[in-house]
Amino acid sequence: MRKLLKFTPIIMLLIGLTSCRSVKVASDYDREANFDNYKTFAFFKPGIDKAEINDIDKRRILRAIEAELMAKGFTKSETPDMLVSIFTKSNQRVDIYNNAWGYGAWGWGGYGGWGWRSHGNTVSTTTEGVLYIDLIDTKKKELIWQGSGTGNLETRNIDKKEARIKEFVSQMLLQFPPEKK
Protein backbone atom coordinates (compact mmCIF):
# COMPACT_ATOMS: atom_id res chain seq x y z
CA MET A 1 0.00 0.00 0.00
CA ARG A 2 2.87 2.37 0.82
CA LYS A 3 4.44 1.78 -2.61
CA LEU A 4 1.15 2.65 -4.28
CA LEU A 5 0.87 5.86 -2.30
CA LYS A 6 4.47 6.68 -3.12
CA PHE A 7 3.81 6.48 -6.89
CA THR A 8 0.35 8.12 -6.86
CA PRO A 9 1.69 11.63 -7.65
CA ILE A 10 3.68 10.27 -10.61
CA ILE A 11 0.66 8.35 -11.92
CA MET A 12 -1.55 11.44 -11.58
CA LEU A 13 1.00 13.56 -13.44
CA LEU A 14 1.19 11.05 -16.30
CA ILE A 15 -2.60 10.90 -16.55
CA GLY A 16 -2.73 14.69 -16.63
CA LEU A 17 -0.07 14.96 -19.32
CA THR A 18 -1.63 12.33 -21.54
CA SER A 19 -5.10 13.84 -21.19
CA CYS A 20 -3.74 17.22 -22.31
CA ARG A 21 -2.20 15.67 -25.42
CA SER A 22 -5.25 13.72 -26.51
CA VAL A 23 -7.51 14.74 -29.35
CA LYS A 24 -11.18 15.03 -28.48
CA VAL A 25 -13.23 13.95 -31.49
CA ALA A 26 -16.88 13.98 -32.43
CA SER A 27 -18.83 13.35 -35.58
CA ASP A 28 -22.29 13.84 -36.98
CA TYR A 29 -23.85 12.50 -40.15
CA ASP A 30 -26.98 12.39 -42.27
CA ARG A 31 -28.86 9.21 -41.36
CA GLU A 32 -30.49 9.20 -44.80
CA ALA A 33 -27.16 9.07 -46.65
CA ASN A 34 -26.13 5.71 -48.05
CA PHE A 35 -22.39 5.70 -47.42
CA ASP A 36 -21.95 2.58 -49.58
CA ASN A 37 -22.59 4.82 -52.62
CA TYR A 38 -19.49 6.92 -51.98
CA LYS A 39 -16.33 5.57 -53.55
CA THR A 40 -14.46 8.65 -54.80
CA PHE A 41 -13.52 12.04 -53.39
CA ALA A 42 -11.94 15.36 -54.27
CA PHE A 43 -11.04 18.41 -52.24
CA PHE A 44 -13.43 21.40 -52.28
CA LYS A 45 -10.99 24.22 -52.98
CA PRO A 46 -13.33 27.20 -52.25
CA GLY A 47 -14.05 25.82 -48.78
CA ILE A 48 -10.45 24.90 -48.05
CA ASP A 49 -9.21 28.35 -49.14
CA LYS A 50 -11.35 29.91 -46.38
CA ALA A 51 -9.76 27.80 -43.61
CA GLU A 52 -7.90 30.09 -41.22
CA ILE A 53 -4.64 28.19 -41.03
CA ASN A 54 -1.32 28.69 -42.76
CA ASP A 55 -0.84 27.06 -46.16
CA ILE A 56 1.86 24.66 -44.94
CA ASP A 57 -0.37 23.21 -42.21
CA LYS A 58 -3.30 23.19 -44.64
CA ARG A 59 -1.30 20.98 -47.02
CA ARG A 60 -0.30 18.71 -44.12
CA ILE A 61 -3.97 18.30 -43.18
CA LEU A 62 -5.03 17.58 -46.76
CA ARG A 63 -2.26 14.99 -47.23
CA ALA A 64 -3.31 13.29 -43.98
CA ILE A 65 -6.98 13.25 -45.05
CA GLU A 66 -6.06 11.87 -48.47
CA ALA A 67 -3.93 9.11 -46.93
CA GLU A 68 -6.67 8.11 -44.46
CA LEU A 69 -9.43 8.05 -47.09
CA MET A 70 -7.28 6.05 -49.52
CA ALA A 71 -6.45 3.58 -46.73
CA LYS A 72 -10.21 3.11 -46.30
CA GLY A 73 -10.57 2.23 -50.00
CA PHE A 74 -11.67 5.60 -51.41
CA THR A 75 -10.15 6.93 -54.62
CA LYS A 76 -9.27 10.50 -55.51
CA SER A 77 -11.12 11.52 -58.67
CA GLU A 78 -11.86 14.40 -61.06
CA THR A 79 -15.55 13.36 -60.95
CA PRO A 80 -16.00 12.52 -57.25
CA ASP A 81 -18.99 11.18 -55.32
CA MET A 82 -18.12 13.41 -52.39
CA LEU A 83 -16.18 16.60 -51.75
CA VAL A 84 -13.90 17.14 -48.77
CA SER A 85 -13.68 20.53 -47.11
CA ILE A 86 -12.03 21.71 -43.91
CA PHE A 87 -12.27 24.66 -41.60
CA THR A 88 -10.60 25.57 -38.36
CA LYS A 89 -11.21 27.52 -35.19
CA SER A 90 -8.99 28.29 -32.26
CA ASN A 91 -9.90 28.83 -28.63
CA GLN A 92 -7.80 30.30 -25.85
CA ARG A 93 -7.89 27.87 -22.92
CA VAL A 94 -7.12 29.26 -19.46
CA ASP A 95 -6.45 26.86 -16.58
CA ILE A 96 -6.18 28.19 -13.04
CA TYR A 97 -4.60 25.95 -10.44
CA ASN A 98 -5.06 26.82 -6.81
CA ASN A 99 -2.79 24.29 -5.21
CA ALA A 100 -0.55 26.51 -3.09
CA TRP A 101 -2.43 26.27 0.20
CA GLY A 102 -0.55 25.58 3.38
CA TYR A 103 2.24 26.83 5.62
CA GLY A 104 -0.03 27.50 8.53
CA ALA A 105 -3.45 26.60 9.70
CA TRP A 106 -6.17 27.78 11.97
CA GLY A 107 -4.77 27.93 15.43
CA TRP A 108 -1.85 29.38 17.23
CA GLY A 109 1.73 29.48 15.96
CA GLY A 110 3.18 27.22 13.33
CA TYR A 111 5.02 28.41 10.28
CA GLY A 112 3.38 31.59 9.08
CA GLY A 113 1.72 32.45 12.36
CA TRP A 114 -1.95 32.71 13.08
CA GLY A 115 -4.53 31.88 10.39
CA TRP A 116 -4.87 30.16 7.04
CA ARG A 117 -2.34 31.05 4.37
CA SER A 118 -2.46 30.93 0.60
CA HIS A 119 0.51 31.72 -1.58
CA GLY A 120 -1.18 32.41 -4.90
CA ASN A 121 -2.50 30.69 -7.98
CA THR A 122 -0.86 29.28 -11.05
CA VAL A 123 -2.39 30.35 -14.37
CA SER A 124 -1.70 28.49 -17.60
CA THR A 125 -2.94 29.49 -21.05
CA THR A 126 -2.82 27.38 -24.19
CA THR A 127 -4.37 27.67 -27.60
CA GLU A 128 -6.64 24.80 -28.52
CA GLY A 129 -7.37 24.25 -32.16
CA VAL A 130 -10.50 22.74 -33.62
CA LEU A 131 -10.33 21.08 -37.02
CA TYR A 132 -13.54 20.28 -38.88
CA ILE A 133 -13.69 17.90 -41.82
CA ASP A 134 -16.82 18.17 -43.94
CA LEU A 135 -17.84 15.53 -46.47
CA ILE A 136 -20.35 16.78 -49.02
CA ASP A 137 -22.47 14.79 -51.47
CA THR A 138 -21.43 16.08 -54.89
CA LYS A 139 -24.78 15.58 -56.63
CA LYS A 140 -27.05 16.85 -53.85
CA LYS A 141 -24.57 19.50 -52.66
CA GLU A 142 -25.44 18.55 -49.07
CA LEU A 143 -23.30 17.86 -46.04
CA ILE A 144 -23.38 14.13 -45.30
CA TRP A 145 -20.73 13.82 -42.57
CA GLN A 146 -18.81 16.16 -40.32
CA GLY A 147 -16.00 15.32 -37.95
CA SER A 148 -14.36 17.61 -35.44
CA GLY A 149 -11.15 17.24 -33.51
CA THR A 150 -10.10 19.48 -30.64
CA GLY A 151 -6.64 19.58 -29.13
CA ASN A 152 -3.38 21.43 -28.75
CA LEU A 153 -1.31 21.73 -31.91
CA GLU A 154 1.35 24.19 -30.81
CA THR A 155 4.81 22.82 -31.30
CA ARG A 156 7.98 24.23 -32.75
CA ASN A 157 9.25 20.83 -33.85
CA ILE A 158 8.08 20.22 -37.43
CA ASP A 159 8.17 16.42 -37.15
CA LYS A 160 6.06 16.50 -33.98
CA LYS A 161 3.66 18.97 -35.57
CA GLU A 162 3.20 16.77 -38.63
CA ALA A 163 2.67 13.70 -36.43
CA ARG A 164 0.12 15.65 -34.36
CA ILE A 165 -1.83 16.64 -37.49
CA LYS A 166 -1.85 13.01 -38.65
CA GLU A 167 -3.11 11.99 -35.20
CA PHE A 168 -5.93 14.58 -35.40
CA VAL A 169 -7.07 13.39 -38.83
CA SER A 170 -6.69 9.70 -38.04
CA GLN A 171 -8.72 9.96 -34.82
CA MET A 172 -11.44 11.93 -36.58
CA LEU A 173 -11.75 9.62 -39.58
CA LEU A 174 -11.96 6.53 -37.38
CA GLN A 175 -15.64 7.47 -37.17
CA PHE A 176 -16.07 7.52 -40.97
CA PRO A 177 -17.99 5.93 -42.56
CA PRO A 178 -20.54 5.57 -39.79
CA GLU A 179 -21.48 2.04 -38.79
CA LYS A 180 -24.67 0.70 -40.30
CA LYS A 181 -27.50 0.28 -37.83
PDB file of N, CA, C and O in Angstrom, residues 6-63:
ATOM      1  N   LYS A   6       3.238   6.024  -2.718  1.00  0.00           N
ATOM      2  CA  LYS A   6       4.474   6.677  -3.125  1.00  0.00           C
ATOM      3  C   LYS A   6       4.440   7.066  -4.603  1.00  0.00           C
ATOM      4  O   LYS A   6       4.946   8.110  -4.994  1.00  0.00           O
ATOM      5  N   PHE A   7       3.843   6.228  -5.447  1.00  0.00           N
ATOM      6  CA  PHE A   7       3.805   6.477  -6.892  1.00  0.00           C
ATOM      7  C   PHE A   7       2.543   7.195  -7.355  1.00  0.00           C
ATOM      8  O   PHE A   7       2.431   7.525  -8.522  1.00  0.00           O
ATOM      9  N   THR A   8       1.594   7.452  -6.476  1.00  0.00           N
ATOM     10  CA  THR A   8       0.353   8.123  -6.861  1.00  0.00           C
ATOM     11  C   THR A   8       0.598   9.477  -7.514  1.00  0.00           C
ATOM     12  O   THR A   8      -0.001   9.763  -8.556  1.00  0.00           O
ATOM     13  N   PRO A   9       1.468  10.353  -6.970  1.00  0.00           N
ATOM     14  CA  PRO A   9       1.688  11.633  -7.648  1.00  0.00           C
ATOM     15  C   PRO A   9       2.231  11.469  -9.070  1.00  0.00           C
ATOM     16  O   PRO A   9       1.835  12.196  -9.979  1.00  0.00           O
ATOM     17  N   ILE A  10       3.106  10.505  -9.279  1.00  0.00           N
ATOM     18  CA  ILE A  10       3.675  10.273 -10.609  1.00  0.00           C
ATOM     19  C   ILE A  10       2.585   9.783 -11.562  1.00  0.00           C
ATOM     20  O   ILE A  10       2.488  10.248 -12.699  1.00  0.00           O
ATOM     21  N   ILE A  11       1.750   8.878 -11.096  1.00  0.00           N
ATOM     22  CA  ILE A  11       0.660   8.354 -11.922  1.00  0.00           C
ATOM     23  C   ILE A  11      -0.308   9.478 -12.285  1.00  0.00           C
ATOM     24  O   ILE A  11      -0.725   9.602 -13.435  1.00  0.00           O
ATOM     25  N   MET A  12      -0.644  10.332 -11.321  1.00  0.00           N
ATOM     26  CA  MET A  12      -1.555  11.444 -11.585  1.00  0.00           C
ATOM     27  C   MET A  12      -0.949  12.419 -12.594  1.00  0.00           C
ATOM     28  O   MET A  12      -1.648  12.929 -13.465  1.00  0.00           O
ATOM     29  N   LEU A  13       0.342  12.670 -12.486  1.00  0.00           N
ATOM     30  CA  LEU A  13       1.003  13.562 -13.437  1.00  0.00           C
ATOM     31  C   LEU A  13       0.964  12.976 -14.846  1.00  0.00           C
ATOM     32  O   LEU A  13       0.658  13.678 -15.801  1.00  0.00           O
ATOM     33  N   LEU A  14       1.232  11.690 -14.988  1.00  0.00           N
ATOM     34  CA  LEU A  14       1.188  11.048 -16.300  1.00  0.00           C
ATOM     35  C   LEU A  14      -0.213  11.076 -16.894  1.00  0.00           C
ATOM     36  O   LEU A  14      -0.387  11.334 -18.087  1.00  0.00           O
ATOM     37  N   ILE A  15      -1.219  10.837 -16.078  1.00  0.00           N
ATOM     38  CA  ILE A  15      -2.602  10.904 -16.554  1.00  0.00           C
ATOM     39  C   ILE A  15      -2.912  12.312 -17.014  1.00  0.00           C
ATOM     40  O   ILE A  15      -3.516  12.521 -18.067  1.00  0.00           O
ATOM     41  N   GLY A  16      -2.486  13.290 -16.256  1.00  0.00           N
ATOM     42  CA  GLY A  16      -2.726  14.687 -16.629  1.00  0.00           C
ATOM     43  C   GLY A  16      -2.048  15.061 -17.927  1.00  0.00           C
ATOM     44  O   GLY A  16      -2.641  15.711 -18.784  1.00  0.00           O
ATOM     45  N   LEU A  17      -0.805  14.640 -18.098  1.00  0.00           N
ATOM     46  CA  LEU A  17      -0.073  14.962 -19.321  1.00  0.00           C
ATOM     47  C   LEU A  17      -0.673  14.281 -20.540  1.00  0.00           C
ATOM     48  O   LEU A  17      -0.798  14.883 -21.598  1.00  0.00           O
ATOM     49  N   THR A  18      -1.066  13.019 -20.394  1.00  0.00           N
ATOM     50  CA  THR A  18      -1.635  12.330 -21.543  1.00  0.00           C
ATOM     51  C   THR A  18      -3.014  12.856 -21.875  1.00  0.00           C
ATOM     52  O   THR A  18      -3.405  12.887 -23.028  1.00  0.00           O
ATOM     53  N   SER A  19      -3.778  13.300 -20.884  1.00  0.00           N
ATOM     54  CA  SER A  19      -5.102  13.839 -21.187  1.00  0.00           C
ATOM     55  C   SER A  19      -4.992  15.181 -21.893  1.00  0.00           C
ATOM     56  O   SER A  19      -5.842  15.536 -22.686  1.00  0.00           O
ATOM     57  N   CYS A  20      -3.944  15.944 -21.620  1.00  0.00           N
ATOM     58  CA  CYS A  20      -3.742  17.223 -22.307  1.00  0.00           C
ATOM     59  C   CYS A  20      -3.359  17.013 -23.760  1.00  0.00           C
ATOM     60  O   CYS A  20      -3.641  17.839 -24.600  1.00  0.00           O
ATOM     61  N   ARG A  21      -2.697  15.925 -24.069  1.00  0.00           N
ATOM     62  CA  ARG A  21      -2.202  15.673 -25.420  1.00  0.00           C
ATOM     63  C   ARG A  21      -3.247  15.006 -26.302  1.00  0.00           C
ATOM     64  O   ARG A  21      -3.078  14.929 -27.493  1.00  0.00           O
ATOM     65  N   SER A  22      -4.304  14.477 -25.714  1.00  0.00           N
ATOM     66  CA  SER A  22      -5.253  13.722 -26.514  1.00  0.00           C
ATOM     67  C   SER A  22      -6.092  14.631 -27.395  1.00  0.00           C
ATOM     68  O   SER A  22      -6.252  15.808 -27.136  1.00  0.00           O
ATOM     69  N   VAL A  23      -6.616  14.036 -28.440  1.00  0.00           N
ATOM     70  CA  VAL A  23      -7.510  14.735 -29.352  1.00  0.00           C
ATOM     71  C   VAL A  23      -8.926  14.329 -28.974  1.00  0.00           C
ATOM     72  O   VAL A  23      -9.233  13.148 -28.877  1.00  0.00           O
ATOM     73  N   LYS A  24      -9.773  15.313 -28.761  1.00  0.00           N
ATOM     74  CA  LYS A  24     -11.178  15.033 -28.480  1.00  0.00           C
ATOM     75  C   LYS A  24     -11.912  15.099 -29.817  1.00  0.00           C
ATOM     76  O   LYS A  24     -11.861  16.108 -30.506  1.00  0.00           O
ATOM     77  N   VAL A  25     -12.563  14.000 -30.192  1.00  0.00           N
ATOM     78  CA  VAL A  25     -13.226  13.950 -31.488  1.00  0.00           C
ATOM     79  C   VAL A  25     -14.729  13.742 -31.333  1.00  0.00           C
ATOM     80  O   VAL A  25     -15.192  13.184 -30.337  1.00  0.00           O
ATOM     81  N   ALA A  26     -15.433  14.195 -32.336  1.00  0.00           N
ATOM     82  CA  ALA A  26     -16.875  13.978 -32.425  1.00  0.00           C
ATOM     83  C   ALA A  26     -17.241  13.952 -33.898  1.00  0.00           C
ATOM     84  O   ALA A  26     -16.513  14.477 -34.740  1.00  0.00           O
ATOM     85  N   SER A  27     -18.371  13.340 -34.193  1.00  0.00           N
ATOM     86  CA  SER A  27     -18.833  13.352 -35.580  1.00  0.00           C
ATOM     87  C   SER A  27     -20.347  13.368 -35.607  1.00  0.00           C
ATOM     88  O   SER A  27     -21.017  13.010 -34.638  1.00  0.00           O
ATOM     89  N   ASP A  28     -20.852  13.808 -36.743  1.00  0.00           N
ATOM     90  CA  ASP A  28     -22.288  13.842 -36.981  1.00  0.00           C
ATOM     91  C   ASP A  28     -22.489  13.484 -38.452  1.00  0.00           C
ATOM     92  O   ASP A  28     -21.611  13.731 -39.282  1.00  0.00           O
ATOM     93  N   TYR A  29     -23.620  12.899 -38.769  1.00  0.00           N
ATOM     94  CA  TYR A  29     -23.850  12.500 -40.152  1.00  0.00           C
ATOM     95  C   TYR A  29     -25.336  12.468 -40.467  1.00  0.00           C
ATOM     96  O   TYR A  29     -26.179  12.422 -39.580  1.00  0.00           O
ATOM     97  N   ASP A  30     -25.620  12.475 -41.762  1.00  0.00           N
ATOM     98  CA  ASP A  30     -26.980  12.390 -42.272  1.00  0.00           C
ATOM     99  C   ASP A  30     -27.393  10.925 -42.257  1.00  0.00           C
ATOM    100  O   ASP A  30     -26.814  10.102 -42.968  1.00  0.00           O
ATOM    101  N   ARG A  31     -28.398  10.602 -41.472  1.00  0.00           N
ATOM    102  CA  ARG A  31     -28.859   9.211 -41.365  1.00  0.00           C
ATOM    103  C   ARG A  31     -29.467   8.690 -42.662  1.00  0.00           C
ATOM    104  O   ARG A  31     -29.562   7.491 -42.871  1.00  0.00           O
ATOM    105  N   GLU A  32     -29.881   9.598 -43.531  1.00  0.00           N
ATOM    106  CA  GLU A  32     -30.495   9.203 -44.801  1.00  0.00           C
ATOM    107  C   GLU A  32     -29.441   8.885 -45.872  1.00  0.00           C
ATOM    108  O   GLU A  32     -29.768   8.278 -46.890  1.00  0.00           O
ATOM    109  N   ALA A  33     -28.225   9.298 -45.653  1.00  0.00           N
ATOM    110  CA  ALA A  33     -27.165   9.073 -46.653  1.00  0.00           C
ATOM    111  C   ALA A  33     -26.764   7.604 -46.677  1.00  0.00           C
ATOM    112  O   ALA A  33     -26.614   6.976 -45.635  1.00  0.00           O
ATOM    113  N   ASN A  34     -26.595   7.072 -47.884  1.00  0.00           N
ATOM    114  CA  ASN A  34     -26.129   5.706 -48.053  1.00  0.00           C
ATOM    115  C   ASN A  34     -24.627   5.770 -48.332  1.00  0.00           C
ATOM    116  O   ASN A  34     -24.204   6.031 -49.458  1.00  0.00           O
ATOM    117  N   PHE A  35     -23.847   5.535 -47.310  1.00  0.00           N
ATOM    118  CA  PHE A  35     -22.392   5.697 -47.422  1.00  0.00           C
ATOM    119  C   PHE A  35     -21.741   4.636 -48.310  1.00  0.00           C
ATOM    120  O   PHE A  35     -20.596   4.798 -48.716  1.00  0.00           O
ATOM    121  N   ASP A  36     -22.474   3.578 -48.640  1.00  0.00           N
ATOM    122  CA  ASP A  36     -21.953   2.580 -49.576  1.00  0.00           C
ATOM    123  C   ASP A  36     -21.843   3.145 -50.994  1.00  0.00           C
ATOM    124  O   ASP A  36     -21.110   2.609 -51.822  1.00  0.00           O
ATOM    125  N   ASN A  37     -22.607   4.210 -51.285  1.00  0.00           N
ATOM    126  CA  ASN A  37     -22.593   4.816 -52.623  1.00  0.00           C
ATOM    127  C   ASN A  37     -21.376   5.698 -52.867  1.00  0.00           C
ATOM    128  O   ASN A  37     -21.139   6.110 -53.993  1.00  0.00           O
ATOM    129  N   TYR A  38     -20.625   6.005 -51.833  1.00  0.00           N
ATOM    130  CA  TYR A  38     -19.489   6.924 -51.980  1.00  0.00           C
ATOM    131  C   TYR A  38     -18.203   6.113 -52.123  1.00  0.00           C
ATOM    132  O   TYR A  38     -17.816   5.359 -51.231  1.00  0.00           O
ATOM    133  N   LYS A  39     -17.565   6.297 -53.249  1.00  0.00           N
ATOM    134  CA  LYS A  39     -16.325   5.566 -53.546  1.00  0.00           C
ATOM    135  C   LYS A  39     -15.173   6.502 -53.879  1.00  0.00           C
ATOM    136  O   LYS A  39     -14.019   6.128 -53.754  1.00  0.00           O
ATOM    137  N   THR A  40     -15.497   7.726 -54.347  1.00  0.00           N
ATOM    138  CA  THR A  40     -14.462   8.655 -54.802  1.00  0.00           C
ATOM    139  C   THR A  40     -14.609   9.994 -54.093  1.00  0.00           C
ATOM    140  O   THR A  40     -15.684  10.345 -53.602  1.00  0.00           O
ATOM    141  N   PHE A  41     -13.510  10.736 -54.052  1.00  0.00           N
ATOM    142  CA  PHE A  41     -13.517  12.037 -53.391  1.00  0.00           C
ATOM    143  C   PHE A  41     -12.606  13.015 -54.110  1.00  0.00           C
ATOM    144  O   PHE A  41     -11.746  12.622 -54.896  1.00  0.00           O
ATOM    145  N   ALA A  42     -12.823  14.283 -53.827  1.00  0.00           N
ATOM    146  CA  ALA A  42     -11.937  15.365 -54.274  1.00  0.00           C
ATOM    147  C   ALA A  42     -12.025  16.453 -53.220  1.00  0.00           C
ATOM    148  O   ALA A  42     -12.971  16.492 -52.417  1.00  0.00           O
ATOM    149  N   PHE A  43     -11.042  17.322 -53.214  1.00  0.00           N
ATOM    150  CA  PHE A  43     -11.045  18.414 -52.245  1.00  0.00           C
ATOM    151  C   PHE A  43     -11.831  19.603 -52.792  1.00  0.00           C
ATOM    152  O   PHE A  43     -11.751  19.921 -53.978  1.00  0.00           O
ATOM    153  N   PHE A  44     -12.602  20.244 -51.917  1.00  0.00           N
ATOM    154  CA  PHE A  44     -13.428  21.395 -52.277  1.00  0.00           C
ATOM    155  C   PHE A  44     -12.610  22.658 -52.036  1.00  0.00           C
ATOM    156  O   PHE A  44     -12.556  23.187 -50.925  1.00  0.00           O
ATOM    157  N   LYS A  45     -11.945  23.119 -53.085  1.00  0.00           N
ATOM    158  CA  LYS A  45     -10.993  24.225 -52.976  1.00  0.00           C
ATOM    159  C   LYS A  45     -11.594  25.512 -52.399  1.00  0.00           C
ATOM    160  O   LYS A  45     -10.973  26.127 -51.523  1.00  0.00           O
ATOM    161  N   PRO A  46     -12.788  25.953 -52.837  1.00  0.00           N
ATOM    162  CA  PRO A  46     -13.329  27.199 -52.251  1.00  0.00           C
ATOM    163  C   PRO A  46     -13.492  27.128 -50.725  1.00  0.00           C
ATOM    164  O   PRO A  46     -13.230  28.099 -50.022  1.00  0.00           O
ATOM    165  N   GLY A  47     -13.900  25.977 -50.230  1.00  0.00           N
ATOM    166  CA  GLY A  47     -14.046  25.817 -48.776  1.00  0.00           C
ATOM    167  C   GLY A  47     -12.712  25.772 -48.066  1.00  0.00           C
ATOM    168  O   GLY A  47     -12.515  26.380 -47.010  1.00  0.00           O
ATOM    169  N   ILE A  48     -11.771  25.053 -48.650  1.00  0.00           N
ATOM    170  CA  ILE A  48     -10.449  24.901 -48.053  1.00  0.00           C
ATOM    171  C   ILE A  48      -9.703  26.233 -48.030  1.00  0.00           C
ATOM    172  O   ILE A  48      -9.005  26.548 -47.067  1.00  0.00           O
ATOM    173  N   ASP A  49      -9.877  27.041 -49.082  1.00  0.00           N
ATOM    174  CA  ASP A  49      -9.212  28.347 -49.135  1.00  0.00           C
ATOM    175  C   ASP A  49      -9.640  29.266 -47.998  1.00  0.00           C
ATOM    176  O   ASP A  49      -8.878  30.129 -47.571  1.00  0.00           O
ATOM    177  N   LYS A  50     -10.840  29.066 -47.472  1.00  0.00           N
ATOM    178  CA  LYS A  50     -11.353  29.912 -46.379  1.00  0.00           C
ATOM    179  C   LYS A  50     -10.833  29.484 -45.006  1.00  0.00           C
ATOM    180  O   LYS A  50     -10.981  30.227 -44.048  1.00  0.00           O
ATOM    181  N   ALA A  51     -10.255  28.294 -44.907  1.00  0.00           N
ATOM    182  CA  ALA A  51      -9.764  27.803 -43.610  1.00  0.00           C
ATOM    183  C   ALA A  51      -8.686  28.736 -43.083  1.00  0.00           C
ATOM    184  O   ALA A  51      -7.741  29.078 -43.805  1.00  0.00           O
ATOM    185  N   GLU A  52      -8.836  29.142 -41.838  1.00  0.00           N
ATOM    186  CA  GLU A  52      -7.901  30.091 -41.225  1.00  0.00           C
ATOM    187  C   GLU A  52      -6.729  29.356 -40.593  1.00  0.00           C
ATOM    188  O   GLU A  52      -6.652  29.188 -39.377  1.00  0.00           O
ATOM    189  N   ILE A  53      -5.836  28.907 -41.459  1.00  0.00           N
ATOM    190  CA  ILE A  53      -4.639  28.194 -41.033  1.00  0.00           C
ATOM    191  C   ILE A  53      -3.597  28.435 -42.119  1.00  0.00           C
ATOM    192  O   ILE A  53      -3.946  28.663 -43.275  1.00  0.00           O
ATOM    193  N   ASN A  54      -2.336  28.397 -41.747  1.00  0.00           N
ATOM    194  CA  ASN A  54      -1.317  28.685 -42.763  1.00  0.00           C
ATOM    195  C   ASN A  54      -1.298  27.594 -43.840  1.00  0.00           C
ATOM    196  O   ASN A  54      -1.732  26.469 -43.613  1.00  0.00           O
ATOM    197  N   ASP A  55      -0.807  27.955 -45.000  1.00  0.00           N
ATOM    198  CA  ASP A  55      -0.839  27.058 -46.157  1.00  0.00           C
ATOM    199  C   ASP A  55      -0.036  25.777 -45.939  1.00  0.00           C
ATOM    200  O   ASP A  55      -0.393  24.724 -46.457  1.00  0.00           O
ATOM    201  N   ILE A  56       1.042  25.856 -45.192  1.00  0.00           N
ATOM    202  CA  ILE A  56       1.860  24.661 -44.937  1.00  0.00           C
ATOM    203  C   ILE A  56       1.067  23.651 -44.118  1.00  0.00           C
ATOM    204  O   ILE A  56       0.991  22.469 -44.460  1.00  0.00           O
ATOM    205  N   ASP A  57       0.434  24.110 -43.032  1.00  0.00           N
ATOM    206  CA  ASP A  57      -0.372  23.205 -42.208  1.00  0.00           C
ATOM    207  C   ASP A  57      -1.604  22.724 -42.971  1.00  0.00           C
ATOM    208  O   ASP A  57      -2.043  21.584 -42.805  1.00  0.00           O
ATOM    209  N   LYS A  58      -2.148  23.578 -43.821  1.00  0.00           N
ATOM    210  CA  LYS A  58      -3.300  23.193 -44.640  1.00  0.00           C
ATOM    211  C   LYS A  58      -2.921  22.005 -45.534  1.00  0.00           C
ATOM    212  O   LYS A  58      -3.667  21.029 -45.632  1.00  0.00           O
ATOM    213  N   ARG A  59      -1.751  22.079 -46.175  1.00  0.00           N
ATOM    214  CA  ARG A  59      -1.297  20.975 -47.022  1.00  0.00           C
ATOM    215  C   ARG A  59      -1.048  19.709 -46.198  1.00  0.00           C
ATOM    216  O   ARG A  59      -1.347  18.597 -46.653  1.00  0.00           O
ATOM    217  N   ARG A  60      -0.510  19.874 -44.992  1.00  0.00           N
ATOM    218  CA  ARG A  60      -0.302  18.714 -44.119  1.00  0.00           C
ATOM    219  C   ARG A  60      -1.638  18.035 -43.806  1.00  0.00           C
ATOM    220  O   ARG A  60      -1.736  16.803 -43.817  1.00  0.00           O
ATOM    221  N   ILE A  61      -2.638  18.838 -43.504  1.00  0.00           N
ATOM    222  CA  ILE A  61      -3.968  18.301 -43.181  1.00  0.00           C
ATOM    223  C   ILE A  61      -4.546  17.574 -44.388  1.00  0.00           C
ATOM    224  O   ILE A  61      -5.055  16.454 -44.266  1.00  0.00           O
ATOM    225  N   LEU A  62      -4.458  18.193 -45.556  1.00  0.00           N
ATOM    226  CA  LEU A  62      -5.027  17.583 -46.765  1.00  0.00           C
ATOM    227  C   LEU A  62      -4.324  16.276 -47.120  1.00  0.00           C
ATOM    228  O   LEU A  62      -4.973  15.299 -47.512  1.00  0.00           O
ATOM    229  N   ARG A  63      -2.999  16.242 -46.965  1.00  0.00           N
ATOM    230  CA  ARG A  63      -2.258  14.991 -47.231  1.00  0.00           C
ATOM    231  C   ARG A  63      -2.686  13.897 -46.251  1.00  0.00           C
ATOM    232  O   ARG A  63      -2.830  12.730 -46.629  1.00  0.00           O
TER     233      ARG A  63
END
